[in-house]
Amino acid sequence: MFRRIIIIVLDSVGIGASPDATDYGDSSSVNTLANIARSQGGLFLPVLEKLGLGRIAPIQGVNPVAKPLAGFGKMAELSKAKDTTSGHWEMAGCPVFTPFPVYPEGFPAEVIERFVTYTGCGSVLGNKPASGTVILDELGAQHMATGHPIVYTSADSVFQIAAHEDIIPLSKLYEFCQIARDKVCVGEHAVGRIIARPFIGEPGAFTRTANRHDYSLEPGSVTVLDRLKDAGQQVIGIGKIGDIFAQRGLTQSLKSKSNDEGMSHLANLLSQPGKPGLIFANLVDFDSVYGHRNDATGYAKALERFDAQLSLLLPQWQADDLLLITADHGCDPTSAGTDHTREYVPLIAYYPGAAGIDLGIRTTFADIAATIAENFSLPSLPYGQSFLKSL
């Protein structure tokens, strides 16, 4: 039994197309990790290599070591989606079987009319699927001239509102998002997330800031986070975990504006004795800064930086702390388009003295929730099979 379980979600770091990838509009050749490695002539990930990453799938530069220091495997998503919300909820034991609504033609008139009426913003720009950086180049100057917010979506179930911080202050942008969550995107139009997308700069040189904020639906059923909190355990979210779960099931939420800040929070927590329970961290830069921007080189450097940071963390690891490294979906930057990709995600389970056990191909991310529940003697959840005894 472990005193603490620490989950690090490498946002979008998939490890090969799921069998149903083509059903989600993806090529059977998508593979975020392997394709990034191939595009760069290999990845230098010595710590993840020792933990067994190269035993999960062939990755150029990452050797399949004979005696990994951790359990290793991969997980398929059971949810009918390939987004952040479904991936994290499923890890917590709440798969999503009814897909969130998506809007490949933009939002219907009644949604936009409600948004304009309730916010008093006058009008909106955009209302179509778009890359977050491309739409700024297209509409940013018009937004600055008119003061109208930019509303757009993607292949995911998101209602995104972009605004220049000097034109619509952050407090007003966040107010718009809360209105959209509470009064606009409801019922049949209840998208998975409302996302504030603030930016700065001048036409031709706009830059999104780190003041993004997500407004998620609450999970549709009880999660292992709820069970832990109700049992009096500590449950700490790092990064956008609090947003993803609408702050439910957490005893503490630590915001982070980058992978580096998220890892700094984690290092601080590990350096303290801390209470028993769960630490759940999301490192979003892989997805938002590199994956969606088709920046394979930047993605590779971020992976190598994470590996170097991990090398500093592992010596602090206690024998009764279990580390789980995984992802929530893919976002192959070498594939056509800029959207998430339906992929397996890696699973690495480490504690000092762990045997290099092959955890196989798991049929749902909810195996993580089942493992947490068994470890803390919580009532079982409907989905998932614990791998605790295999460790």
Coordinates of N, CA, C and O in Angstrom, one line a residue, residues 49-113:
E49 N 13.8 6.2 -20.4 CA 14.3 5.0 -21.0 C 14.5 4.0 -19.9 O 14.1 2.8 -20.0
K50 N 15.2 4.4 -18.8 CA 15.4 3.5 -17.7 C 14.1 3.0 -17.0 O 14.1 1.9 -16.5
L51 N 13.1 3.9 -17.1 CA 11.8 3.5 -16.5 C 11.0 2.5 -17.3 O 10.0 1.9 -16.9
G52 N 11.4 2.4 -18.6 CA 10.8 1.4 -19.4 C 10.0 1.9 -20.6 O 9.2 1.2 -21.3
L53 N 10.1 3.2 -20.9 CA 9.4 3.8 -22.0 C 9.6 3.1 -23.3 O 8.7 2.8 -24.1
G54 N 10.8 2.7 -23.6 CA 11.2 2.0 -24.8 C 10.6 0.6 -24.9 O 10.6 0.0 -26.0
R55 N 10.1 0.1 -23.8 CA 9.5 -1.3 -23.8 C 8.0 -1.2 -24.2 O 7.4 -2.2 -24.5
I56 N 7.5 0.0 -24.2 CA 6.0 0.2 -24.5 C 5.8 0.1 -26.0 O 4.9 -0.5 -26.5
A57 N 6.7 0.8 -26.8 CA 6.6 0.9 -28.2 C 8.0 1.4 -28.8 O 8.7 2.0 -28.0
P58 N 8.3 1.1 -30.0 CA 9.5 1.5 -30.6 C 9.6 3.1 -30.7 O 8.7 3.7 -31.3
I59 N 10.6 3.7 -30.1 CA 10.7 5.1 -30.2 C 12.2 5.4 -30.5 O 13.1 5.0 -29.7
Q60 N 12.5 6.0 -31.6 CA 13.9 6.2 -32.0 C 14.7 7.0 -30.9 O 14.2 8.0 -30.4
G61 N 15.8 6.4 -30.5 CA 16.6 7.1 -29.5 C 16.3 6.6 -28.1 O 17.1 6.8 -27.2
V62 N 15.2 5.9 -27.9 CA 14.8 5.4 -26.6 C 14.9 3.8 -26.6 O 14.1 3.2 -27.2
N63 N 15.9 3.3 -25.9 CA 16.2 1.9 -26.0 C 15.2 1.1 -25.1 O 14.8 1.5 -24.1
P64 N 14.9 -0.1 -25.6 CA 14.0 -1.0 -24.8 C 14.9 -1.8 -23.8 O 15.3 -2.9 -24.0
V65 N 15.2 -1.2 -22.6 CA 16.1 -1.7 -21.7 C 15.6 -3.1 -21.2 O 14.4 -3.3 -21.0
A66 N 16.5 -4.0 -20.9 CA 16.2 -5.3 -20.4 C 15.5 -5.4 -19.1 O 14.6 -6.1 -18.8
K67 N 16.0 -4.5 -18.2 CA 15.5 -4.5 -16.8 C 15.0 -3.1 -16.4 O 15.7 -2.3 -15.7
P68 N 13.8 -2.7 -16.8 CA 13.3 -1.4 -16.5 C 13.1 -1.2 -15.0 O 13.0 -2.2 -14.2
L69 N 13.2 0.1 -14.5 CA 13.1 0.4 -13.1 C 11.6 0.6 -12.7 O 11.3 0.9 -11.5
A70 N 10.7 0.4 -13.6 CA 9.3 0.7 -13.3 C 8.4 -0.3 -14.1 O 8.8 -0.9 -15.1
G71 N 7.1 -0.4 -13.7 CA 6.1 -1.1 -14.5 C 5.8 -0.3 -15.7 O 5.9 1.0 -15.7
F72 N 5.5 -0.9 -16.8 CA 5.3 -0.2 -18.0 C 4.1 -0.8 -18.8 O 3.9 -2.1 -18.7
G73 N 3.4 0.0 -19.6 CA 2.4 -0.5 -20.4 C 1.7 0.6 -21.2 O 2.3 1.7 -21.3
K74 N 0.6 0.4 -21.7 CA -0.2 1.5 -22.4 C -1.7 1.3 -22.2 O -2.1 0.1 -21.9
M75 N -2.4 2.4 -22.4 CA -3.9 2.3 -22.1 C -4.6 2.8 -23.3 O -4.2 3.8 -23.9
A76 N -5.7 2.2 -23.6 CA -6.7 2.6 -24.6 C -7.8 3.4 -23.9 O -8.2 3.1 -22.8
E77 N -8.3 4.4 -24.6 CA -9.4 5.2 -24.0 C -10.8 4.5 -24.3 O -11.1 4.1 -25.5
L78 N -11.6 4.3 -23.3 CA -12.9 3.8 -23.4 C -13.9 4.8 -23.8 O -14.9 4.5 -24.5
S79 N -13.7 6.1 -23.4 CA -14.6 7.1 -23.7 C -14.8 7.4 -25.2 O -13.8 7.1 -26.0
K80 N -15.9 7.9 -25.6 CA -16.2 8.2 -27.0 C -15.7 9.6 -27.3 O -16.5 10.5 -27.7
A81 N -14.5 9.8 -27.1 CA -13.9 11.2 -27.3 C -12.4 11.1 -27.3 O -11.8 10.0 -27.1
K82 N -11.7 12.2 -27.6 CA -10.3 12.2 -27.6 C -9.8 13.6 -27.1 O -9.0 14.2 -27.7
D83 N -10.4 14.0 -26.0 CA -10.1 15.3 -25.5 C -9.6 15.3 -24.1 O -9.6 14.3 -23.4
T84 N -9.2 16.5 -23.6 CA -8.7 16.6 -22.2 C -9.7 16.1 -21.2 O -9.3 15.4 -20.2
T85 N -10.9 16.6 -21.3 CA -11.9 16.3 -20.3 C -12.2 14.9 -20.2 O -12.1 14.3 -19.1
S86 N -12.5 14.2 -21.3 CA -12.8 12.8 -21.2 C -11.6 12.0 -20.8 O -11.8 11.0 -20.0
G87 N -10.4 12.3 -21.2 CA -9.2 11.6 -20.8 C -9.0 11.6 -19.3 O -8.8 10.6 -18.6
H88 N -9.1 12.8 -18.7 CA -8.9 13.0 -17.2 C -10.0 12.4 -16.4 O -9.8 11.7 -15.4
W89 N -11.3 12.6 -16.9 CA -12.4 12.0 -16.1 C -12.3 10.5 -16.1 O -12.6 9.9 -15.1
E90 N -11.9 9.9 -17.3 CA -11.8 8.5 -17.3 C -10.7 8.0 -16.4 O -10.8 7.0 -15.7
M91 N -9.6 8.7 -16.3 CA -8.5 8.3 -15.3 C -9.1 8.3 -13.9 O -8.6 7.6 -13.1
A92 N -10.0 9.2 -13.7 CA -10.6 9.3 -12.3 C -11.8 8.3 -12.2 O -12.5 8.4 -11.1
G93 N -12.1 7.5 -13.2 CA -13.1 6.5 -13.1 C -14.5 6.9 -13.6 O -15.5 6.2 -13.4
C94 N -14.5 7.9 -14.5 CA -15.8 8.4 -15.0 C -15.7 8.5 -16.5 O -15.5 9.7 -17.1
P95 N -15.7 7.4 -17.3 CA -15.6 7.5 -18.7 C -16.8 8.3 -19.3 O -17.9 8.4 -18.7
V96 N -16.6 8.8 -20.5 CA -17.7 9.6 -21.2 C -18.2 8.8 -22.4 O -17.5 8.6 -23.3
F97 N -19.4 8.3 -22.3 CA -20.0 7.5 -23.3 C -20.9 8.2 -24.3 O -21.1 7.7 -25.4
T98 N -21.4 9.4 -23.9 CA -22.2 10.2 -24.8 C -21.3 11.4 -25.2 O -20.9 12.2 -24.3
P99 N -20.8 11.4 -26.4 CA -19.9 12.4 -26.8 C -20.4 13.8 -26.5 O -21.6 14.1 -26.7
F100 N -19.5 14.7 -26.1 CA -19.8 16.1 -26.0 C -20.1 16.7 -27.3 O -19.6 16.2 -28.3
P101 N -21.0 17.7 -27.4 CA -21.3 18.3 -28.7 C -20.1 19.0 -29.4 O -19.4 19.6 -28.6
V102 N -20.0 18.8 -30.7 CA -19.0 19.6 -31.4 C -19.6 20.4 -32.5 O -20.7 20.0 -32.9
Y103 N -18.9 21.3 -33.0 CA -19.5 22.3 -34.0 C -18.6 22.6 -35.2 O -18.0 23.6 -35.2
P104 N -18.5 21.6 -36.1 CA -17.6 21.8 -37.2 C -18.0 22.9 -38.2 O -17.2 23.4 -39.0
E105 N -19.3 23.4 -38.0 CA -19.7 24.6 -38.8 C -19.9 25.8 -38.0 O -20.5 26.8 -38.4
G106 N -19.4 25.8 -36.8 CA -19.6 26.9 -35.9 C -20.8 26.7 -35.0 O -21.6 25.8 -35.3
F107 N -21.0 27.6 -34.1 CA -22.2 27.5 -33.2 C -23.5 28.0 -33.8 O -23.4 29.0 -34.6
P108 N -24.6 27.3 -33.5 CA -25.9 27.8 -34.1 C -26.2 29.2 -33.6 O -25.8 29.6 -32.6
A109 N -27.1 29.8 -34.4 CA -27.4 31.2 -34.1 C -27.9 31.4 -32.7 O -27.6 32.4 -32.0
E110 N -28.8 30.5 -32.2 CA -29.4 30.7 -30.9 C -28.3 30.7 -29.8 O -28.5 31.4 -28.8
V111 N -27.2 30.0 -29.9 CA -26.1 30.0 -29.0 C -25.5 31.3 -29.0 O -25.2 31.9 -27.9
I112 N -25.1 31.8 -30.1 CA -24.4 33.1 -30.2 C -25.3 34.2 -29.7 O -24.9 35.1 -29.0
E113 N -26.6 34.2 -30.1 CA -27.6 35.2 -29.6 C -27.7 35.2 -28.1 O -27.7 36.3 -27.5

